[in-house]
Amino acid sequence: MSDLEVPLGATHRRLGARMVPFAGYMMPLQYTSIRDEHDAVRHRAGLFDVSHMGEVSVSGPGAQDYLQHLITNDVSKLTAGRALYSVMCHEDGGIVDDLLVYRDQEGYMCVINAARHDADLDWMRGQLPSSGVELLDQSAETCLLALQGPLALEILEPLVEGGKLSDLRYYHHRPGTVAGIEVRLSRTGYTGEDGFELYGPASRAEELWTSIQQRGGQYGLVPAGLGARDTLRLEAGLRLYGQDIDDQIDPITAGLGWVVKPGKGDFIGRETLLSIAEAPTRAFVGLQLGPRQIARPHHEIFDGGEQVGVVTSGSFGFTVETGIAMGYVDLAAAVLGREFQIRIRRDPEQSAAATVVPLPFYRRPIG
Amino acid sequence: MSELTGYRFSKTHEWVRLQDDGEALVGITDHAQAQLGDVIFLELPAVGASLEAGSRLGAVESVKAASDLYSPLSGEVTAVNAAAASAPEVVNQDPYEGGWLIRVRLSGEVPQELMDSDAYEAYAEADQH
């Protein structure tokens, strides 16, 4: 299968992006350098095209009950105008995908990972009741731009008609018009910074992108690619599906127990997750390495001669200025301050010392 | 790539440029830095180390991967680019000049099998697919 083009593909190429295949799409990895784009998002702002993400609307009188059964978080608390992070699991607790659920007056919209689009839709359709719920895949006609960074609000505010953007709180959303284009404005992101995600019609992605870019130029806004998105989300301790979580990992073990709400009633995987929570065997931890040491997915974590875990994500943290990683270790080893050796080279003698530290590695300054 | 006269290239994407004093500078190619992405740090040999053509001389660690470097020629290391070692982004920004890695006093001729820029360009192009 050849890789699909996102609506802004030509724009990215014109901006000099290095395009790479990702989740079935040709996506911008970087425009200038990952470090520059990472720094811009931390100190000014960056504009990401993440239109490869999937959007599935869930509507009908049975929509709430359907989602309550499908996902682990509690949809009954989700009022119109709010967003909810969750996972959906198999009966054995393995994560089908992590997702964002938006509640509107009319219904819900689920935002899913591009790499899981087909598997998710199969799964979601398989869980449908005989009537009362309608799923609509809107991925192809929806573009998603993420404007992230401390100056995101200042950049976007004057482009928005109707209502002050500063009143939109974290994990809230509302319809709005940006540069004459109707979008869903959401105060969410995947970078650890303040920012917004804008869902609009794919047919107008170019206008949306250009208007934000032009307005942001004077603020030092830069286009940012998947490379920076990955180093930013790692510093923020955010899991990536396919690396940190997958269908062999349950949300309890992944440290996502806060999105599992057994008190809400029955849902897929509830019994298994309850028993895992009683006696977990592994834990998801943050690991800090030296400034010249970089752990990669699949690198083994040792405590002396014994393997206690494995790295799932690792890179250099440009803001924290050291090597950082996340991964799974045996529960008994998951103690803050414990020091391990990560086999970053074939030669065990060249293992990197790594200390268990709290997640996230980076927290944005308040105010 | 006409500006790259005087450069010779290895199949492992290192370049060599002979200096007026007969010593050679060694670096990695623009193709290599683009493939690697942001270079985070360099592992380079010490001054005085002896190198053999084709043997491992160090490594480049980037956001994406750690890659071994191979010596394109035999000789002794006479200098290491301290500026690149402390700020390795110069390898991405200026791979053929400011991003040189080591300086080598050759113990023989520049190996025949090193490519000229036209041959390397064709080789790197093919490598991409």
Short mmCIF file of C-alpha atoms in Angstrom, two decimals:
data_model
loop_
_atom_site.label_atom_id
_atom_site.label_comp_id
_atom_site.label_asym_id
_atom_site.label_seq_id
_atom_site.Cartn_x
_atom_site.Cartn_y
_atom_site.Cartn_z
CA MET A 1 0.00 0.00 0.00
CA SER A 2 1.43 3.38 -0.90
CA ASP A 3 1.41 6.09 1.74
CA LEU A 4 -1.45 8.56 1.73
CA GLU A 5 -1.03 12.28 1.36
CA VAL A 6 -2.31 14.59 4.10
CA PRO A 7 -4.23 17.64 2.81
CA LEU A 8 -1.21 19.84 3.52
CA GLY A 9 1.39 17.60 1.90
CA ALA A 10 2.32 20.11 -0.78
CA THR A 11 2.55 22.89 1.81
CA HIS A 12 4.99 20.89 3.91
CA ARG A 13 7.18 20.15 0.92
CA ARG A 14 7.18 23.79 -0.06
CA LEU A 15 8.34 24.62 3.48
CA GLY A 16 11.25 22.24 2.99
CA ALA A 17 9.98 19.48 5.23
CA ARG A 18 11.68 16.11 5.27
CA MET A 19 8.71 13.79 4.63
CA VAL A 20 8.62 10.28 6.05
CA PRO A 21 6.06 7.50 5.98
CA PHE A 22 4.20 7.32 9.28
CA ALA A 23 1.07 5.28 10.00
CA GLY A 24 0.29 5.03 6.30
CA TYR A 25 0.74 8.74 5.58
CA MET A 26 3.61 10.81 4.29
CA MET A 27 4.21 13.15 7.22
CA PRO A 28 6.65 15.98 7.95
CA LEU A 29 9.43 14.72 10.24
CA GLN A 30 11.16 18.08 10.49
CA TYR A 31 11.38 21.38 8.62
CA THR A 32 14.69 22.71 9.94
CA SER A 33 15.90 20.67 12.91
CA ILE A 34 14.14 18.76 15.65
CA ARG A 35 16.03 20.75 18.28
CA ASP A 36 14.99 24.13 16.85
CA GLU A 37 11.36 23.06 16.51
CA HIS A 38 11.36 21.58 20.01
CA ASP A 39 12.82 24.78 21.47
CA ALA A 40 10.33 26.95 19.58
CA VAL A 41 7.41 25.05 21.10
CA ARG A 42 8.85 25.34 24.61
CA HIS A 43 9.64 29.06 24.36
CA ARG A 44 7.39 30.49 21.64
CA ALA A 45 5.07 28.33 19.56
CA GLY A 46 5.01 25.60 16.95
CA LEU A 47 2.37 24.60 14.42
CA PHE A 48 1.88 20.88 13.78
CA ASP A 49 -0.16 19.21 11.09
CA VAL A 50 -1.54 16.05 12.64
CA SER A 51 -4.30 15.49 10.14
CA HIS A 52 -3.40 11.82 9.96
CA MET A 53 -5.22 11.31 13.28
CA GLY A 54 -8.64 9.68 12.99
CA GLU A 55 -11.96 11.28 13.93
CA VAL A 56 -15.03 9.14 14.54
CA SER A 57 -18.34 10.66 15.58
CA VAL A 58 -20.62 8.69 17.87
CA SER A 59 -24.26 9.76 17.92
CA GLY A 60 -27.76 8.51 18.64
CA PRO A 61 -29.78 7.92 21.80
CA GLY A 62 -27.53 5.04 22.87
CA ALA A 63 -24.22 6.90 22.35
CA GLN A 64 -23.41 7.48 26.01
CA ASP A 65 -24.15 3.89 27.08
CA TYR A 66 -22.15 2.61 24.13
CA LEU A 67 -19.08 4.69 25.03
CA GLN A 68 -19.40 3.81 28.73
CA HIS A 69 -19.12 0.17 27.71
CA LEU A 70 -16.37 0.79 25.14
CA ILE A 71 -13.86 2.93 27.05
CA THR A 72 -12.44 2.75 30.56
CA ASN A 73 -12.98 6.38 31.63
CA ASP A 74 -16.32 7.72 32.83
CA VAL A 75 -18.29 9.36 30.03
CA SER A 76 -21.21 10.24 32.35
CA LYS A 77 -19.09 13.07 33.80
CA LEU A 78 -18.32 14.41 30.34
CA THR A 79 -20.55 17.42 29.73
CA ALA A 80 -20.86 19.28 26.43
CA GLY A 81 -17.78 21.41 25.85
CA ARG A 82 -15.38 19.11 27.64
CA ALA A 83 -12.82 16.58 26.45
CA LEU A 84 -11.81 13.33 28.10
CA TYR A 85 -8.65 11.23 27.69
CA SER A 86 -9.21 7.49 27.88
CA VAL A 87 -8.21 4.11 26.58
CA MET A 88 -10.37 1.33 25.20
CA CYS A 89 -9.39 -2.21 26.09
CA HIS A 90 -9.91 -5.78 25.05
CA GLU A 91 -11.51 -8.16 27.58
CA ASP A 92 -7.99 -9.23 28.60
CA GLY A 93 -7.12 -5.62 29.45
CA GLY A 94 -4.85 -5.06 26.43
CA ILE A 95 -5.20 -1.54 25.08
CA VAL A 96 -6.95 -1.29 21.71
CA ASP A 97 -6.02 2.40 21.52
CA ASP A 98 -5.80 5.56 23.56
CA LEU A 99 -8.16 8.30 22.51
CA LEU A 100 -9.67 11.69 23.21
CA VAL A 101 -13.46 11.93 23.49
CA TYR A 102 -15.19 15.26 22.86
CA ARG A 103 -18.76 15.83 23.97
CA ASP A 104 -21.01 18.12 21.94
CA GLN A 105 -24.68 18.95 22.35
CA GLU A 106 -25.45 16.45 19.59
CA GLY A 107 -23.09 13.64 20.44
CA TYR A 108 -19.47 12.65 20.76
CA MET A 109 -16.33 12.65 18.69
CA CYS A 110 -13.50 10.21 19.31
CA VAL A 111 -9.98 11.08 18.16
CA ILE A 112 -7.90 7.97 17.53
CA ASN A 113 -4.38 7.16 16.42
CA ALA A 114 -3.78 7.00 12.69
CA ALA A 115 -1.87 3.73 12.98
CA ARG A 116 -4.90 2.20 14.75
CA HIS A 117 -7.59 3.68 12.52
CA ASP A 118 -8.69 0.46 10.83
CA ALA A 119 -8.30 -1.75 13.90
CA ASP A 120 -10.21 0.75 16.05
CA LEU A 121 -13.09 1.05 13.61
CA ASP A 122 -13.39 -2.73 13.36
CA TRP A 123 -13.40 -2.94 17.14
CA MET A 124 -15.84 -0.06 17.62
CA ARG A 125 -18.24 -1.42 15.01
CA GLY A 126 -18.04 -4.84 16.62
CA GLN A 127 -19.26 -3.38 19.90
CA LEU A 128 -22.28 -1.58 18.42
CA PRO A 129 -25.72 -2.46 19.76
CA SER A 130 -28.35 -3.48 17.21
CA SER A 131 -29.76 0.05 17.15
CA GLY A 132 -29.53 3.49 18.71
CA VAL A 133 -25.89 4.32 17.99
CA GLU A 134 -24.34 5.60 14.81
CA LEU A 135 -20.61 5.68 14.07
CA LEU A 136 -19.35 7.97 11.35
CA ASP A 137 -15.72 7.96 10.24
CA GLN A 138 -14.86 11.58 9.49
CA SER A 139 -11.10 11.10 9.31
CA ALA A 140 -10.71 11.75 5.60
CA GLU A 141 -12.61 15.04 5.54
CA THR A 142 -11.11 16.41 8.78
CA CYS A 143 -7.83 18.25 9.20
CA LEU A 144 -6.19 18.69 12.58
CA LEU A 145 -3.69 21.42 13.34
CA ALA A 146 -2.02 21.74 16.74
CA LEU A 147 -0.76 25.16 17.77
CA GLN A 148 1.40 24.59 20.84
CA GLY A 149 3.58 26.75 23.03
CA PRO A 150 3.44 29.61 25.53
CA LEU A 151 2.51 32.13 22.80
CA ALA A 152 -0.24 29.97 21.26
CA LEU A 153 -3.04 31.94 22.92
CA GLU A 154 -1.65 35.31 21.87
CA ILE A 155 -1.21 34.13 18.30
CA LEU A 156 -4.61 32.53 17.90
CA GLU A 157 -6.80 34.96 19.89
CA PRO A 158 -7.21 37.70 17.23
CA LEU A 159 -7.93 35.14 14.50
CA VAL A 160 -10.93 33.75 16.39
CA GLU A 161 -14.39 35.24 15.95
CA GLY A 162 -16.97 34.97 18.71
CA GLY A 163 -15.93 34.59 22.30
CA LYS A 164 -12.66 35.08 24.09
CA LEU A 165 -10.22 32.28 23.55
CA SER A 166 -8.61 32.81 26.94
CA ASP A 167 -11.91 31.70 28.52
CA LEU A 168 -11.48 28.27 26.96
CA ARG A 169 -10.01 26.16 29.74
CA TYR A 170 -7.67 23.17 29.53
CA TYR A 171 -9.42 20.06 28.21
CA HIS A 172 -12.39 22.13 27.05
CA HIS A 173 -13.49 22.81 23.49
CA ARG A 174 -16.02 24.82 21.54
CA PRO A 175 -16.96 25.60 17.98
CA GLY A 176 -15.36 28.73 16.60
CA THR A 177 -14.43 30.52 13.41
CA VAL A 178 -10.77 30.99 12.61
CA ALA A 179 -9.96 33.11 9.57
CA GLY A 180 -13.53 32.55 8.39
CA ILE A 181 -13.28 28.76 8.68
CA GLU A 182 -15.52 26.85 11.06
CA VAL A 183 -13.47 24.70 13.39
CA ARG A 184 -13.61 22.91 16.69
CA LEU A 185 -11.25 24.75 19.05
CA SER A 186 -9.81 22.52 21.73
CA ARG A 187 -7.40 23.47 24.49
CA THR A 188 -5.44 20.24 24.37
CA GLY A 189 -2.15 18.96 23.02
CA TYR A 190 0.64 16.43 23.11
CA THR A 191 3.66 18.56 23.96
CA GLY A 192 3.45 19.50 27.63
CA GLU A 193 2.79 23.14 26.68
CA ASP A 194 -0.30 25.28 26.62
CA GLY A 195 -1.93 25.22 23.23
CA PHE A 196 -4.83 24.46 21.00
CA GLU A 197 -5.92 21.79 18.59
CA LEU A 198 -8.11 22.87 15.70
CA TYR A 199 -10.31 20.43 13.84
CA GLY A 200 -11.52 21.78 10.53
CA PRO A 201 -12.58 20.74 7.05
CA ALA A 202 -9.71 19.10 5.16
CA SER A 203 -10.68 21.14 2.10
CA ARG A 204 -9.67 24.33 3.95
CA ALA A 205 -6.59 23.03 5.74
CA GLU A 206 -4.30 25.17 3.62
CA GLU A 207 -6.10 28.44 4.47
CA LEU A 208 -6.19 27.54 8.14
CA TRP A 209 -2.48 26.67 8.22
CA THR A 210 -1.47 29.78 6.28
CA SER A 211 -3.51 32.21 8.34
CA ILE A 212 -2.03 30.89 11.59
CA GLN A 213 1.48 30.81 10.18
CA GLN A 214 1.24 34.38 8.89
CA ARG A 215 -0.15 35.69 12.15
CA GLY A 216 2.45 33.74 14.16
CA GLY A 217 5.48 34.83 12.20
CA GLN A 218 6.07 37.93 14.32
CA TYR A 219 5.94 35.74 17.45
CA GLY A 220 8.55 33.31 16.21
CA LEU A 221 6.03 30.58 15.42
CA VAL A 222 7.60 27.79 13.35
CA PRO A 223 6.15 24.76 11.61
CA ALA A 224 7.02 21.69 13.69
CA GLY A 225 7.20 18.06 12.62
CA LEU A 226 6.74 14.62 14.10
CA GLY A 227 10.34 14.55 15.31
CA ALA A 228 9.81 17.45 17.70
CA ARG A 229 6.37 16.13 18.60
CA ASP A 230 8.06 12.93 19.80
CA THR A 231 10.78 14.60 21.90
CA LEU A 232 8.21 17.04 23.35
CA ARG A 233 5.74 14.34 24.33
CA LEU A 234 8.52 12.23 25.83
CA GLU A 235 9.64 15.08 28.09
CA ALA A 236 5.99 15.53 29.06
CA GLY A 237 5.79 11.83 29.97
CA LEU A 238 3.01 11.16 27.47
CA ARG A 239 2.60 7.60 26.19
CA LEU A 240 2.78 6.79 22.50
CA TYR A 241 0.64 3.96 21.18
CA GLY A 242 2.72 1.33 19.42
CA GLN A 243 5.73 2.08 21.64
CA ASP A 244 4.74 2.61 25.26
CA ILE A 245 1.32 1.00 25.07
CA ASP A 246 -0.25 -1.63 22.84
CA ASP A 247 -2.66 -4.53 22.98
CA GLN A 248 -0.20 -6.54 25.10
CA ILE A 249 -0.22 -3.88 27.83
CA ASP A 250 -3.07 -2.92 30.14
CA PRO A 251 -3.68 0.65 31.36
CA ILE A 252 -2.95 -0.21 35.01
CA THR A 253 0.55 -1.45 34.18
CA ALA A 254 1.01 1.52 31.83
CA GLY A 255 0.45 3.93 34.72
CA LEU A 256 -2.85 5.03 33.21
CA GLY A 257 -4.95 3.76 36.11
CA TRP A 258 -6.38 7.27 36.43
CA VAL A 259 -8.41 6.73 33.25
CA VAL A 260 -9.86 3.43 34.52
CA LYS A 261 -13.11 3.97 36.45
CA PRO A 262 -14.50 0.64 37.65
CA GLY A 263 -17.02 2.52 39.82
CA LYS A 264 -18.93 3.66 36.74
CA GLY A 265 -20.36 0.20 36.04
CA ASP A 266 -19.51 -2.49 33.54
CA PHE A 267 -17.19 -1.94 30.61
CA ILE A 268 -14.97 -4.06 28.39
CA GLY A 269 -12.00 -5.35 30.37
CA ARG A 270 -13.32 -4.23 33.76
CA GLU A 271 -12.94 -7.58 35.54
CA THR A 272 -9.42 -8.17 34.25
CA LEU A 273 -8.31 -4.64 35.07
CA LEU A 274 -9.69 -4.97 38.61
CA SER A 275 -7.67 -8.12 39.18
CA ILE A 276 -4.52 -6.59 37.65
CA ALA A 277 -4.92 -3.58 39.96
CA GLU A 278 -5.01 -6.00 42.92
CA ALA A 279 -1.63 -7.46 42.04
CA PRO A 280 0.30 -5.64 39.33
CA THR A 281 3.61 -7.23 38.34
CA ARG A 282 5.26 -4.41 36.41
CA ALA A 283 5.19 -0.63 36.40
CA PHE A 284 5.82 2.14 33.88
CA VAL A 285 8.65 4.41 34.97
CA GLY A 286 10.66 7.43 33.91
CA LEU A 287 14.42 6.96 33.64
CA GLN A 288 17.07 9.64 33.58
CA LEU A 289 20.37 8.92 31.85
CA GLY A 290 23.49 10.99 31.37
CA PRO A 291 23.68 13.85 28.88
CA ARG A 292 25.59 11.73 26.37
CA GLN A 293 23.54 8.59 26.72
CA ILE A 294 20.47 7.75 24.74
CA ALA A 295 18.29 4.74 25.32
CA ARG A 296 16.08 3.41 22.53
CA PRO A 297 12.96 1.26 22.46
CA HIS A 298 13.74 -2.42 23.23
CA HIS A 299 16.93 -1.66 25.13
CA GLU A 300 17.12 -3.94 28.15
CA ILE A 301 17.16 -2.59 31.71
CA PHE A 302 19.40 -4.44 34.15
CA ASP A 303 19.85 -4.40 37.91
CA GLY A 304 23.31 -5.91 38.25
CA GLY A 305 23.21 -9.21 36.40
CA GLU A 306 19.45 -9.46 36.28
CA GLN A 307 17.16 -7.99 33.66
CA VAL A 308 14.35 -6.07 35.35
CA GLY A 309 12.75 -4.31 32.42
CA VAL A 310 12.76 -2.85 28.95
CA VAL A 311 12.75 0.64 27.44
CA THR A 312 9.74 1.63 25.32
CA SER A 313 10.65 5.25 24.48
CA GLY A 314 13.93 7.09 24.76
CA SER A 315 15.67 10.10 23.33
CA PHE A 316 17.59 13.19 24.23
CA GLY A 317 15.46 15.71 26.14
CA PHE A 318 16.35 19.04 24.53
CA THR A 319 14.76 21.05 27.36
CA VAL A 320 15.94 18.90 30.27
CA GLU A 321 19.29 18.53 28.49
CA THR A 322 19.90 14.90 29.25
CA GLY A 323 19.07 11.44 28.00
CA ILE A 324 15.57 10.37 29.11
CA ALA A 325 13.58 7.19 28.68
CA MET A 326 10.38 5.49 29.72
CA GLY A 327 9.71 1.82 30.05
CA TYR A 328 8.51 -1.09 32.10
CA VAL A 329 10.28 -2.61 35.09
CA ASP A 330 9.35 -5.32 37.57
CA LEU A 331 7.13 -3.85 40.26
CA ALA A 332 9.69 -4.44 43.02
CA ALA A 333 12.22 -2.42 41.02
CA ALA A 334 9.89 0.53 40.38
CA VAL A 335 11.21 2.71 43.18
CA LEU A 336 12.12 6.38 42.72
CA GLY A 337 15.86 6.89 42.94
CA ARG A 338 16.78 3.31 42.08
CA GLU A 339 19.66 3.05 39.68
CA PHE A 340 19.77 0.59 36.79
CA GLN A 341 21.98 -0.13 33.81
CA ILE A 342 20.47 0.18 30.36
CA ARG A 343 22.22 -1.78 27.63
CA ILE A 344 22.49 0.98 25.07
CA ARG A 345 25.33 -0.87 23.31
CA ARG A 346 25.91 -4.46 22.40
CA ASP A 347 28.76 -4.48 24.87
CA PRO A 348 27.24 -4.78 28.40
CA GLU A 349 30.34 -3.00 29.72
CA GLN A 350 29.09 0.13 27.95
CA SER A 351 25.70 0.16 29.67
CA ALA A 352 24.28 3.53 30.67
CA ALA A 353 23.43 4.28 34.28
CA ALA A 354 19.78 5.28 34.61
CA THR A 355 17.88 6.53 37.64
CA VAL A 356 14.15 6.08 38.20
CA VAL A 357 12.64 9.59 38.29
CA PRO A 358 9.05 10.87 38.49
CA LEU A 359 7.12 11.55 35.29
CA PRO A 360 6.87 13.95 33.60
CA PHE A 361 10.50 14.88 33.03
CA TYR A 362 9.36 18.38 32.14
CA ARG A 363 6.53 20.45 33.57
CA ARG A 364 5.78 23.86 32.09
CA PRO A 365 6.23 26.89 34.33
CA ILE A 366 2.97 28.08 35.85
CA GLY A 367 1.64 31.51 34.87
CA MET B 1 27.51 18.86 -5.91
CA SER B 2 30.14 20.53 -8.08
CA GLU B 3 31.40 22.53 -5.07
CA LEU B 4 32.60 19.23 -3.59
CA THR B 5 35.67 18.87 -5.77
CA GLY B 6 38.55 17.69 -3.63
CA TYR B 7 36.29 15.48 -1.55
CA ARG B 8 36.26 11.67 -1.72
CA PHE B 9 33.53 9.53 -0.27
CA SER B 10 33.17 6.13 1.37
CA LYS B 11 30.30 3.70 1.01
CA THR B 12 29.63 4.22 4.71
CA HIS B 13 29.01 7.94 4.07
CA GLU B 14 32.19 9.49 5.40
CA TRP B 15 34.10 12.08 3.39
CA VAL B 16 37.81 12.79 3.11
CA ARG B 17 39.46 16.02 1.98
CA LEU B 18 43.21 16.35 1.58
CA GLN B 19 44.70 19.53 3.03
CA ASP B 20 47.66 21.45 1.67
CA ASP B 21 49.98 19.89 4.25
CA GLY B 22 49.07 16.39 3.11
CA GLU B 23 46.90 15.62 6.10
CA ALA B 24 43.23 14.78 5.59
CA LEU B 25 40.01 15.99 7.17
CA VAL B 26 37.29 13.41 7.73
CA GLY B 27 33.59 14.05 8.23
CA ILE B 28 30.18 12.64 7.42
CA THR B 29 28.25 13.51 4.28
CA ASP B 30 25.22 15.73 3.92
CA HIS B 31 23.25 12.63 2.97
CA ALA B 32 24.36 10.92 6.19
CA GLN B 33 23.47 13.86 8.44
CA ALA B 34 20.07 14.17 6.76
CA GLN B 35 19.38 10.48 7.30
CA LEU B 36 20.51 10.66 10.93
CA GLY B 37 18.62 13.80 11.87
CA ASP B 38 19.68 16.01 14.78
CA VAL B 39 23.09 14.89 16.01
CA ILE B 40 23.16 14.78 19.81
CA PHE B 41 26.76 13.84 20.40
CA LEU B 42 29.87 12.45 18.78
CA GLU B 43 32.14 9.72 19.99
CA LEU B 44 35.53 10.45 18.44
CA PRO B 45 38.99 8.94 18.82
CA ALA B 46 41.71 10.70 20.83
CA VAL B 47 44.53 12.62 19.18
CA GLY B 48 47.31 10.12 18.53
CA ALA B 49 44.99 7.19 17.89
CA SER B 50 45.92 5.12 14.87
CA LEU B 51 43.24 4.30 12.33
CA GLU B 52 42.95 1.59 9.78
CA ALA B 53 40.84 2.04 6.64
CA GLY B 54 37.47 0.38 7.14
CA SER B 55 37.78 0.04 10.92
CA ARG B 56 35.43 1.67 13.40
CA LEU B 57 36.59 5.12 14.37
CA GLY B 58 33.71 6.27 16.58
CA ALA B 59 30.00 6.90 16.51
CA VAL B 60 27.39 9.55 15.83
CA GLU B 61 24.38 9.54 18.09
CA SER B 62 21.33 11.34 16.73
CA VAL B 63 17.75 11.72 17.90
CA LYS B 64 16.96 8.80 15.63
CA ALA B 65 19.81 6.33 16.06
CA ALA B 66 23.36 5.59 17.07
CA SER B 67 25.55 4.97 14.01
CA ASP B 68 29.11 3.72 13.88
CA LEU B 69 31.66 5.73 11.94
CA TYR B 70 34.27 3.94 9.84
CA SER B 71 37.63 5.31 8.94
CA PRO B 72 37.89 5.94 5.19
CA LEU B 73 41.71 5.83 5.40
CA SER B 74 44.66 4.63 7.44
CA GLY B 75 46.78 6.94 9.56
CA GLU B 76 47.11 8.77 12.85
CA VAL B 77 44.63 11.23 14.35
CA THR B 78 46.34 14.63 14.65
CA ALA B 79 43.32 16.71 15.69
CA VAL B 80 39.70 16.35 16.75
CA ASN B 81 37.11 19.04 16.02
CA ALA B 82 36.43 20.27 19.55
CA ALA B 83 33.77 22.71 18.32
CA ALA B 84 31.80 19.86 16.75
CA ALA B 85 32.26 17.68 19.83
CA SER B 86 30.79 20.35 22.10
CA ALA B 87 28.09 21.60 19.70
CA PRO B 88 27.39 18.68 17.36
CA GLU B 89 24.54 20.45 15.54
CA VAL B 90 27.28 21.89 13.30
CA VAL B 91 27.49 18.42 11.74
CA ASN B 92 23.88 18.90 10.57
CA GLN B 93 24.31 22.53 9.58
CA ASP B 94 27.67 22.42 7.85
CA PRO B 95 28.77 18.82 7.30
CA TYR B 96 31.48 19.57 4.73
CA GLU B 97 33.26 22.47 6.44
CA GLY B 98 32.63 23.40 10.07
CA GLY B 99 31.29 19.93 10.82
CA TRP B 100 34.54 18.06 10.09
CA LEU B 101 35.27 15.42 12.73
CA ILE B 102 38.96 14.49 12.74
CA ARG B 103 42.22 15.34 11.04
CA VAL B 104 44.43 12.45 10.00
CA ARG B 105 48.10 12.08 9.01
CA LEU B 106 47.94 9.41 6.33
CA SER B 107 50.12 6.36 6.56
CA GLY B 108 49.68 5.65 2.85
CA GLU B 109 47.70 6.81 -0.16
CA VAL B 110 44.03 7.78 -0.13
CA PRO B 111 42.31 4.44 -0.86
CA GLN B 112 41.39 3.99 -4.53
CA GLU B 113 37.90 2.72 -3.75
CA LEU B 114 36.76 6.09 -2.34
CA MET B 115 34.26 7.70 -4.71
CA ASP B 116 34.29 11.15 -6.28
CA SER B 117 31.28 13.41 -5.77
CA ASP B 118 29.42 12.30 -8.90
CA ALA B 119 29.83 8.62 -8.06
CA TYR B 120 28.85 9.24 -4.46
CA GLU B 121 25.80 11.26 -5.43
CA ALA B 122 24.57 8.36 -7.54
CA TYR B 123 25.40 5.92 -4.76
CA ALA B 124 23.59 7.98 -2.09
CA GLU B 125 20.58 8.41 -4.35
CA ALA B 126 20.34 4.64 -4.81
CA ASP B 127 20.84 4.15 -1.08
CA GLN B 128 17.71 6.17 -0.40
CA HIS B 129 15.42 3.67 -2.15
#
